[in-house]
Short mmCIF file of C-alpha atoms in Angstrom, two decimals:
data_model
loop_
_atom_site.label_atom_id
_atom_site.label_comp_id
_atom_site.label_asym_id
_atom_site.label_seq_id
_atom_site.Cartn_x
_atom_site.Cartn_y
_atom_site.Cartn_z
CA UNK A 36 0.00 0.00 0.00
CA UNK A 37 3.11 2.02 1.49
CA UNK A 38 4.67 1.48 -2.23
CA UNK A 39 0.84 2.49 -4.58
CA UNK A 40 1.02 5.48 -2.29
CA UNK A 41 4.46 6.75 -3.63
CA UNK A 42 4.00 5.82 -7.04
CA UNK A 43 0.74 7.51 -6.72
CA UNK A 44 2.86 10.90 -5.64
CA UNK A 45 5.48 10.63 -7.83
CA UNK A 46 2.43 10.23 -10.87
CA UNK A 47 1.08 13.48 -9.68
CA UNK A 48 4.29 15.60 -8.97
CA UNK A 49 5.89 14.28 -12.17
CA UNK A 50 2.29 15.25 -14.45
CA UNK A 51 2.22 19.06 -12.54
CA UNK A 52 6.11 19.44 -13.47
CA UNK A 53 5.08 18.66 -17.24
CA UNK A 54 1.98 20.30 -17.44
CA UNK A 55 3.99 23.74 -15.96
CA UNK A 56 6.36 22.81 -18.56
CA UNK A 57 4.06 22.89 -21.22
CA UNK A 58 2.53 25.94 -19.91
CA UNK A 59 5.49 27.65 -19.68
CA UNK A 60 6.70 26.57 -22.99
CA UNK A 61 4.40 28.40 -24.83
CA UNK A 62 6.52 31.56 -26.19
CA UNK A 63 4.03 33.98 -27.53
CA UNK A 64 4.17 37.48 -25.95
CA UNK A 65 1.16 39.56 -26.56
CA UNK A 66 0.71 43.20 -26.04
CA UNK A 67 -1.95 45.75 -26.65
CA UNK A 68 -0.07 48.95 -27.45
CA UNK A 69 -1.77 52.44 -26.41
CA UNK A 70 -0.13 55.69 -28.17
CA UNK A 71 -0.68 59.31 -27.19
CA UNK A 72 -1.81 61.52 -29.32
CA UNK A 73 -0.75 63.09 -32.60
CA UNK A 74 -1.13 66.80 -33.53
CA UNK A 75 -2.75 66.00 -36.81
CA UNK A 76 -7.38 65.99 -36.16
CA UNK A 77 -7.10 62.17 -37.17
CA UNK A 78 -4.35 61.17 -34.24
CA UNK A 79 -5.90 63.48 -31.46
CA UNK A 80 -7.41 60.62 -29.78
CA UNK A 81 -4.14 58.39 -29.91
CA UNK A 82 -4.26 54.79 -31.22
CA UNK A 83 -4.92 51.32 -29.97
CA UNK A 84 -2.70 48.39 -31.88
CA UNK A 85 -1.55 44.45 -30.66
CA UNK A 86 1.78 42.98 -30.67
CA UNK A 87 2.57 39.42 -30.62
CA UNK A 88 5.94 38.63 -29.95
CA UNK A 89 7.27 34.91 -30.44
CA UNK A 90 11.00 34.86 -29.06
CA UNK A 91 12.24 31.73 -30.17
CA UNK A 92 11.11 31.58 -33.88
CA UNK A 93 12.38 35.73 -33.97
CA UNK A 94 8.44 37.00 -35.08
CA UNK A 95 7.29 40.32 -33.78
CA UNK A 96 3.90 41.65 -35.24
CA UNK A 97 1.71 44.72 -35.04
CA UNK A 98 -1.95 44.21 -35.94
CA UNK A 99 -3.17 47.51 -36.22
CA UNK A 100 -6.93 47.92 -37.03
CA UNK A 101 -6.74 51.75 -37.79
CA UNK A 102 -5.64 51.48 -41.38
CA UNK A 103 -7.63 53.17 -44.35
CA UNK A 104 -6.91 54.17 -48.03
CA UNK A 105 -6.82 57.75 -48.41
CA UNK A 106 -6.47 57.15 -52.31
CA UNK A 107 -9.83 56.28 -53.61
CA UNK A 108 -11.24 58.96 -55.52
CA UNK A 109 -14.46 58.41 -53.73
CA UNK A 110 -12.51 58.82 -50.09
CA UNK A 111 -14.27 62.40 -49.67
CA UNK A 112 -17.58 61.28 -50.67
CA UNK A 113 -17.81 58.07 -48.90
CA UNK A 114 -16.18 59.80 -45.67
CA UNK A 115 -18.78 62.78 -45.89
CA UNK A 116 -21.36 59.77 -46.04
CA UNK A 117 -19.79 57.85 -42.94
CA UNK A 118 -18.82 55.30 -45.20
CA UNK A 119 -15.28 54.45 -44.30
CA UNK A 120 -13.19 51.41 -44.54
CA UNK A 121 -10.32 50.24 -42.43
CA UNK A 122 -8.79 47.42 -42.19
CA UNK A 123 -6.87 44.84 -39.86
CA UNK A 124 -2.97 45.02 -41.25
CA UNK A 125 -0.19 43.54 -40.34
CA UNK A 126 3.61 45.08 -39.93
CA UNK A 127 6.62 44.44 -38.33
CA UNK A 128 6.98 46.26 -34.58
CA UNK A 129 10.32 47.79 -35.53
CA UNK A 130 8.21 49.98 -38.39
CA UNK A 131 5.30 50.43 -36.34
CA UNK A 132 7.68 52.06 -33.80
CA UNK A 133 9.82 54.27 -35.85
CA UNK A 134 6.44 56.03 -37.20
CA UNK A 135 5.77 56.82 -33.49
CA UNK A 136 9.54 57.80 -32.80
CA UNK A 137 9.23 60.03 -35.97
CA UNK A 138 6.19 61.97 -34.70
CA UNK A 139 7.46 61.68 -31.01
CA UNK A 140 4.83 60.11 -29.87
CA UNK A 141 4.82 57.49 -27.00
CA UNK A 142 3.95 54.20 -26.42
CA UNK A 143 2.79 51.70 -23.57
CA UNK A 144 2.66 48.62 -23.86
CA UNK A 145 0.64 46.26 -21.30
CA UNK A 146 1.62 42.39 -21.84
CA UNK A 147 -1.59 40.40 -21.33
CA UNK A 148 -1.70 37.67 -18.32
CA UNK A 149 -2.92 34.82 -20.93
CA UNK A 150 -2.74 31.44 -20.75
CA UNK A 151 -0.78 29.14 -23.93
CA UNK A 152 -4.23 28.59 -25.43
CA UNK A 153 -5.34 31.67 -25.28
CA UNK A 154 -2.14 33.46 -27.19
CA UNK A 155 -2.70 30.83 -29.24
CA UNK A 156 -6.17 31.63 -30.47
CA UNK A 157 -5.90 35.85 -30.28
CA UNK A 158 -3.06 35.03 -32.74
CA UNK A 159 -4.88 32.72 -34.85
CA UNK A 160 -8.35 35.42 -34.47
CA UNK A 161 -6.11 38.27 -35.95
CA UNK A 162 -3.93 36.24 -38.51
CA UNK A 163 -7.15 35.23 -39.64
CA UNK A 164 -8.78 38.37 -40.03
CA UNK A 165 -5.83 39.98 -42.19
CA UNK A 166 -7.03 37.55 -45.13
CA UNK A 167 -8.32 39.90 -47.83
CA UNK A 168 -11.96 38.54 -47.06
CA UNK A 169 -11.85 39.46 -43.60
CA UNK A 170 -9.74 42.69 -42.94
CA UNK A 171 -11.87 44.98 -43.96
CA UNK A 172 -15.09 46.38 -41.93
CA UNK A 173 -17.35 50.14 -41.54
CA UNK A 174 -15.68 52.04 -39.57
CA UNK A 175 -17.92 53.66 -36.62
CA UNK A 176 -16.82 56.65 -35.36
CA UNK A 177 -18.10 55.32 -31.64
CA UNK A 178 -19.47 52.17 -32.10
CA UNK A 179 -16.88 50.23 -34.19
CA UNK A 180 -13.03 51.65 -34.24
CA UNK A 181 -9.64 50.95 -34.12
CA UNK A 182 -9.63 50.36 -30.21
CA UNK A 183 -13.56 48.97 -30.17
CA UNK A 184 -11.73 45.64 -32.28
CA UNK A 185 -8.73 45.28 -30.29
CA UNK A 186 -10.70 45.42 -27.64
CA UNK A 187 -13.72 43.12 -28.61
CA UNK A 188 -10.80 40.72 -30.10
CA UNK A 189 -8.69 40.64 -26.37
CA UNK A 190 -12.21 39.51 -24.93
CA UNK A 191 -13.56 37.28 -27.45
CA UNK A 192 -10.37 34.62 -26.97
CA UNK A 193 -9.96 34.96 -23.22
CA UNK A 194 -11.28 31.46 -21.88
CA UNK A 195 -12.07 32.94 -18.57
CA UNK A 196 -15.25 35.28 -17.58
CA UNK A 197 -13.89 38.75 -18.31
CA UNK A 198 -14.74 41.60 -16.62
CA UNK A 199 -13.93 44.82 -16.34
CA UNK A 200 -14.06 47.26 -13.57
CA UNK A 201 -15.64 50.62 -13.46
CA UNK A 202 -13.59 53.53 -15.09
CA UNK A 203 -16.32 56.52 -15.42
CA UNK A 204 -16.67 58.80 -12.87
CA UNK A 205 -19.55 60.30 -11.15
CA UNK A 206 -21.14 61.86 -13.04
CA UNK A 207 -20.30 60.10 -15.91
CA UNK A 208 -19.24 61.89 -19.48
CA UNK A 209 -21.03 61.91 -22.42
CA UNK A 210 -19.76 60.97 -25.71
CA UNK A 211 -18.59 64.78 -26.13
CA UNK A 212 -17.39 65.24 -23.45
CA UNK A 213 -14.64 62.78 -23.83
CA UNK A 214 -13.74 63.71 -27.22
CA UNK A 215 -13.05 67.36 -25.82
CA UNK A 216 -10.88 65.22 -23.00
CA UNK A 217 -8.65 66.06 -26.04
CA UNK A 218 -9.12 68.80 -27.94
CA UNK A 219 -8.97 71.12 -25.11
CA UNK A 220 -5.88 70.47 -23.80
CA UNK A 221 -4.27 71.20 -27.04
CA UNK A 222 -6.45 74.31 -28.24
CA UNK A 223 -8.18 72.92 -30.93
CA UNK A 224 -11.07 75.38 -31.07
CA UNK A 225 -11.11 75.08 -34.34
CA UNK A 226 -11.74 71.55 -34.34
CA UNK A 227 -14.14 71.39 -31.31
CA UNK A 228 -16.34 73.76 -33.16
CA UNK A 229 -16.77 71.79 -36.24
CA UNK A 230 -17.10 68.93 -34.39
CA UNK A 231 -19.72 70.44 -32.10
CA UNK A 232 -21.54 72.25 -35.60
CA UNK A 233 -21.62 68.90 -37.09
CA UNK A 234 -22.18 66.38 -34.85
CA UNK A 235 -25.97 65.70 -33.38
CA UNK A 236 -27.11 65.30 -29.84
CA UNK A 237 -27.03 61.54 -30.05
CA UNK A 238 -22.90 62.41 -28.87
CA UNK A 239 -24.46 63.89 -25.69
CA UNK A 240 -25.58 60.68 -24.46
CA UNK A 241 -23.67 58.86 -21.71
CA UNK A 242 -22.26 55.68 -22.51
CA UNK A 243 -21.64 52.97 -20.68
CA UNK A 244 -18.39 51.45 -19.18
CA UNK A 245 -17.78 49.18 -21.75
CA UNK A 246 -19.07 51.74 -24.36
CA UNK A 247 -16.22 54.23 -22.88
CA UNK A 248 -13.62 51.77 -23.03
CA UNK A 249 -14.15 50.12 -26.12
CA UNK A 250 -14.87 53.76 -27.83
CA UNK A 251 -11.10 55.81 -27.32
CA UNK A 252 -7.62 54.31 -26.73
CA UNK A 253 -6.64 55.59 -23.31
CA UNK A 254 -9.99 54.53 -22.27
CA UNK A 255 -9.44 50.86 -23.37
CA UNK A 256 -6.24 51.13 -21.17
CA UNK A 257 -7.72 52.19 -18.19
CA UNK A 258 -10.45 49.41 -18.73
CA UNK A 259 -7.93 46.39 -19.20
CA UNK A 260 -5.37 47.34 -16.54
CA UNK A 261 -7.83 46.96 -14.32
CA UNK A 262 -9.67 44.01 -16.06
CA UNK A 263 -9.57 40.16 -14.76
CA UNK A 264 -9.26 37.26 -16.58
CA UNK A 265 -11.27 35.33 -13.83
CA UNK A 266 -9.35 35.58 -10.74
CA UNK A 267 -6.22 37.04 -12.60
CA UNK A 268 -5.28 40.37 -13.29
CA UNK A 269 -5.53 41.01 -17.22
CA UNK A 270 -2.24 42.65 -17.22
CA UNK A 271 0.58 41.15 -16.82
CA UNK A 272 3.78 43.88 -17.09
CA UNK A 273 3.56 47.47 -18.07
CA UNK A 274 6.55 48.64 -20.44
CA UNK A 275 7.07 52.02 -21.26
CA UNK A 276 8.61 51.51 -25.22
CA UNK A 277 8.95 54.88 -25.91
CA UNK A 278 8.32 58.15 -24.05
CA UNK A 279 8.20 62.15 -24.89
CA UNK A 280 7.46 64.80 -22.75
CA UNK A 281 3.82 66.46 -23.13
CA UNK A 282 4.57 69.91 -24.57
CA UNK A 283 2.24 72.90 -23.97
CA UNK A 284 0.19 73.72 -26.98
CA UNK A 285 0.28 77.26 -28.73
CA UNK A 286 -2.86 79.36 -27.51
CA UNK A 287 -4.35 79.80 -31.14
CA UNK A 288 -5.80 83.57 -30.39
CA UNK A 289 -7.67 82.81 -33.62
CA UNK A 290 -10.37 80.96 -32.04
CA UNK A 291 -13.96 81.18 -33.23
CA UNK A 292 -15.12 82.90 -29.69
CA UNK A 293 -12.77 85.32 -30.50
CA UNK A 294 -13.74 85.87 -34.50
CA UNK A 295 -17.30 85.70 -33.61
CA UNK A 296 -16.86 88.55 -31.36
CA UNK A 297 -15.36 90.65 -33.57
CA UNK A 298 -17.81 90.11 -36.46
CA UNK A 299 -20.54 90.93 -33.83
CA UNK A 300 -18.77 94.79 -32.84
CA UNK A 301 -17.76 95.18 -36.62
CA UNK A 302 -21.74 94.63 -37.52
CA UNK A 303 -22.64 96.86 -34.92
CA UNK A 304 -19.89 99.35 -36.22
CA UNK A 305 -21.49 99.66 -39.39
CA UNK A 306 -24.80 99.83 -38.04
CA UNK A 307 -23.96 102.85 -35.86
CA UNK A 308 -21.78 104.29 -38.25
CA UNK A 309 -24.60 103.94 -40.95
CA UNK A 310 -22.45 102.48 -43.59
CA UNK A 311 -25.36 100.85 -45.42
CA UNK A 312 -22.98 99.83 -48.13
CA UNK A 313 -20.95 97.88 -45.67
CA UNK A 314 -23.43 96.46 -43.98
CA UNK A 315 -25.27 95.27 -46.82
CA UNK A 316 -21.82 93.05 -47.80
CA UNK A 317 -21.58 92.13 -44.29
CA UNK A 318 -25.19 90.64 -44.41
CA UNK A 319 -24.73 89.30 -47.43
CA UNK A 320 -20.92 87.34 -46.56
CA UNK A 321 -22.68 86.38 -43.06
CA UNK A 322 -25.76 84.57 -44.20
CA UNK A 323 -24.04 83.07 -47.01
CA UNK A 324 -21.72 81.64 -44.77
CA UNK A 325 -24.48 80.22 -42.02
CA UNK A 326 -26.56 79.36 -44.59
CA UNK A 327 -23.91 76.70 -45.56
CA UNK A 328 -22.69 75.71 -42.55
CA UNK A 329 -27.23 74.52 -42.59
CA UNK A 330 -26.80 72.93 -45.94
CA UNK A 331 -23.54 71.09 -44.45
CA UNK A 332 -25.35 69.87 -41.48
CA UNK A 333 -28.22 68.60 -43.25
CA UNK A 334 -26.32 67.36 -45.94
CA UNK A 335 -24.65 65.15 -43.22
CA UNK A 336 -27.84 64.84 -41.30
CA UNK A 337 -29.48 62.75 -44.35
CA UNK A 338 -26.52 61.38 -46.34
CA UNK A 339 -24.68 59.48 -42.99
CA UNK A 340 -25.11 56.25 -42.66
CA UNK A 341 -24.41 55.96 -39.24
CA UNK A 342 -26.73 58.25 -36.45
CA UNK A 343 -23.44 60.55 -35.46
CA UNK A 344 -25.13 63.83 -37.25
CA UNK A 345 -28.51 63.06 -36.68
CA UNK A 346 -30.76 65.45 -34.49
CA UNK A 347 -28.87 67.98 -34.86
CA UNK A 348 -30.02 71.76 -33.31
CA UNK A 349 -27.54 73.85 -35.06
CA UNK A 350 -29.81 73.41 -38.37
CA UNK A 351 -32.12 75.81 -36.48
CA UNK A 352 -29.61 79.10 -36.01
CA UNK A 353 -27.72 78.05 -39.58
CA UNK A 354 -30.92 77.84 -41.74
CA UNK A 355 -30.22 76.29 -44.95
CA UNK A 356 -32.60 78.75 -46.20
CA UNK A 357 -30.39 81.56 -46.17
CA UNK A 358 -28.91 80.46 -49.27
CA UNK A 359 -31.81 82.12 -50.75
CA UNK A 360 -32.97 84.75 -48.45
CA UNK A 361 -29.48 86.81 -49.38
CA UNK A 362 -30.81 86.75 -52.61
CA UNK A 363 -33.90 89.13 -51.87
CA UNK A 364 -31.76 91.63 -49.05
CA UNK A 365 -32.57 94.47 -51.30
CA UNK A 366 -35.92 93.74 -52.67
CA UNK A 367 -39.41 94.63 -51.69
CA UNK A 368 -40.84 90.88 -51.32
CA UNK A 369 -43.30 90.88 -48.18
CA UNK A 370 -41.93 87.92 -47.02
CA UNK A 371 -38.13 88.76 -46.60
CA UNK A 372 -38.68 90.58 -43.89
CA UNK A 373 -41.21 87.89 -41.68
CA UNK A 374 -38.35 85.67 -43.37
CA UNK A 375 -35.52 87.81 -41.06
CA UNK A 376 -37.72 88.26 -38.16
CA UNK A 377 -38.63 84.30 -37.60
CA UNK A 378 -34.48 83.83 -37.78
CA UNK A 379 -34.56 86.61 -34.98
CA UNK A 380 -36.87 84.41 -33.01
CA UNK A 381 -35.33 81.21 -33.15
CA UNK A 382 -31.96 82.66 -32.27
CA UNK A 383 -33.57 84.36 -29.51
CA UNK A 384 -35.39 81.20 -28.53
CA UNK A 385 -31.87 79.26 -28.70
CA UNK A 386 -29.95 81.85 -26.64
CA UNK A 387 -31.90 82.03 -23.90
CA UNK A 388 -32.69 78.66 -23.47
CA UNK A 389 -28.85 77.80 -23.91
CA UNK A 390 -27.69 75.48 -21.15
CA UNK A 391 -30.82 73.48 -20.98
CA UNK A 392 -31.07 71.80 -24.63
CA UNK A 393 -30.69 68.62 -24.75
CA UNK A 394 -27.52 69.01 -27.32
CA UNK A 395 -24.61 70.64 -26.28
CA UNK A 396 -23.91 73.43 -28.41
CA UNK A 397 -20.24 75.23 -28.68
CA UNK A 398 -20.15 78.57 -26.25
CA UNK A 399 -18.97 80.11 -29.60
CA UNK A 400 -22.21 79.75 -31.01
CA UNK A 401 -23.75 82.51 -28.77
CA UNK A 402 -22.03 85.35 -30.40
CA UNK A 403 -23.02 83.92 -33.88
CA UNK A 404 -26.46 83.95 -32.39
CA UNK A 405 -26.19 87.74 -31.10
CA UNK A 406 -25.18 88.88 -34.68
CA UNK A 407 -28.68 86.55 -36.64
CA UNK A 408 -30.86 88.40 -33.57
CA UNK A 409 -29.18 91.79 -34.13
CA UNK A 410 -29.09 91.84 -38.21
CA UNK A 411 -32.44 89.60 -37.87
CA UNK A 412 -34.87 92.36 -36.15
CA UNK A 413 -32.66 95.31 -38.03
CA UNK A 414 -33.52 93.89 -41.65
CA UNK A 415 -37.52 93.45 -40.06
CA UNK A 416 -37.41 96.63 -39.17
CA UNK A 417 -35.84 98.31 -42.36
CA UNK A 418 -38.57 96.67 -44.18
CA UNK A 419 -41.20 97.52 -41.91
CA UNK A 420 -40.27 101.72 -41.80
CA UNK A 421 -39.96 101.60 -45.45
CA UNK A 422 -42.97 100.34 -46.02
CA UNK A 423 -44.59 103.20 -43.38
CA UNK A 424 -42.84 105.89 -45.61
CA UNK A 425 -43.94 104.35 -48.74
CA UNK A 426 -47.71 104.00 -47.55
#
């Protein structure tokens, strides 16, 4: 019995020494690479790729899901329309890098706590999806991006019940909100206001924590460093691969707040002034301008494919319909002037009920909307007295 017993204990200590060799000979090394941000509109929000490493047979991959052909003729048209696609490539880590090292730009890698199988079957999921059938899907600006796949990918070929833990705070951001997490920090006025002008109020909904994470790159690497792959941390080892200090951006004194402003004292320059000649350009440049800034937004509004410009309350300040209106500034048509005076209203109606739409609308709007009230009741007005001296 004395002699089962040992052979019994040497069967079970000598299978645990091979299956911990077997687990341990498994030399894939997999990564999921965050990088800061670029200064270009397209890298603002950083990027999200995955490295697998094999250090016996030499390999080292980057699957990156963030690549598109800016070649097609139709790029334009099929971006304005939301149809965009990217694809899943495949390059070596060394030229993955030195693009990042060019644009000093830095990179974190977090080495995933996976088990032989599973490396096995993330590298298999990707290798498969860089076949020319697969690679290519819609890009989403929200919904379905570069970091939503990695991510989605990670969690698809983790064996284990995957979870991650709470990242938002209290209360929680909406969609915009994190996309300005961005732009403000590095001035982009420019930017945030055609972002805010075109997108809808379907951005000023709150997402979720797996929305969050799976929607922007430093938000995917919040969510898996604190992710478990059952009762194991999802990360492994954090390596910095290459760092740069953040510089300070430029403060762009050019921003729209600041033009808007000034287009609001010049208009009320020429009004008190009484350069009609002036003025008349003035009205005729500004509601040109507005009017298709409205034709953009519904343009997008109907064309998109996706709901990202949908519901949009700009449309009601930048009326498509001034397109035509400028048309009729200096003519006698009754309806120009109830024309002027309902764009009065609404602007009115907009500004003072600012803070509590249900879209969030850029602060530089409100002198835009100062200048349609102010030109809005004076071209009313013009009509009106002329009229009176005519009768």
């Amino acid at each position: 019995m004395k002699r089962i017993a040992i052979i019994l204990f040497l069967t079970v200590c000598c299978s645990s020494l091979f299956a911990q060799v077997k687990k341990d000979s498994c030399t894939l090394e997999i990564s999921l690479l965050t990088c800061s941000p670029g200064e270009e509109l397209f890298s603002i929000f950083g990027h999200t790729a995955i490295r697998v490493r094999d250090t016996v047979r030499g390999m080292d991959i980057v699957f990156n899901y963030g690549t598109f052909d800016d070649t097609d003729p139709l790029f334009y048209a099929h971006f304005t329309r939301g149809i965009m696609n990217y694809s899943l490539s495949a390059e070596t880590f060394d030229s993955f890098m030195m693009e990042y090292q060019l644009e000093h730009r830095s990179v974190i890698a977090q080495i995933l706590n996976l088990t032989c199988n599973e490396k096995i079957n993330l590298y298999e999921a990707l290798r498969k999806n860089t076949l020319d059938e697969n690679r290519i899907y819609q890009y989403r600006f929200h919904t379905d991006n570069c970091t939503t796949r990695a991510g989605k990918i990670i969690e698809a070929n983790t064996a284990s019940p995957f979870t991650y833990k709470n990242i938002l705070p209290d209360p929680g951001p909406t969609f915009r909100d994190m996309i300005f997490e961005y732009l403000n920090p590095r001035h982009q006025y420019w930017s945030r206001f055609g972002i805010d002008l075109c997108l809808g109020m379907n951005l000023d909904r709150k997402p979720t924590n797996v929305e969050a994470i799976h929607f922007l790159p430093d938000y995917l690497y919040r969510g898996i460093d604190g992710a478990s792959n059952g009762i194991s941390p999802m990360v492994k080892e954090r390596q910095t691969l290459i760092s740069f200090p953040k510089t300070a951006a430029a403060t762009n004194w050019l921003s729209p707040m600041n033009v808007f402003i000034f287009l609001f004292a010049l208009s009320l320059l020429f009004y008190f002034t009484k350069n009609k000649k002036a003025l008349f350009i003035f009205d005729i440049v500004f509601f040109t301008v507005i009017g298709l800034c409205g034709l953009l937004i519904t343009t997008l509004w109907i064309a998109r494919v996706d709901d990202v410009c949908r519901n949009n309350m700009n449309v009601i300040w930048a009326l498509p319909t001034h397109l035509i209106a400028v048309f009729f500034l200096r003519r006698k048509e009754t309806w120009i002037k109830y024309y002027f005076l309902i764009t009065a209203l609404l602007a009115t109606i907009l500004l003072f009920g600012f803070p509590w739409w249900p879209q969030r609308m850029d602060m530089a709007v409100v002198p835009l909307l100062c200048i349609i009230i102010f030109r809005g009741f004076s071209l009313f007005q013009n009509r009106k007295d002329a009229e009176t001296t005519i009768v």
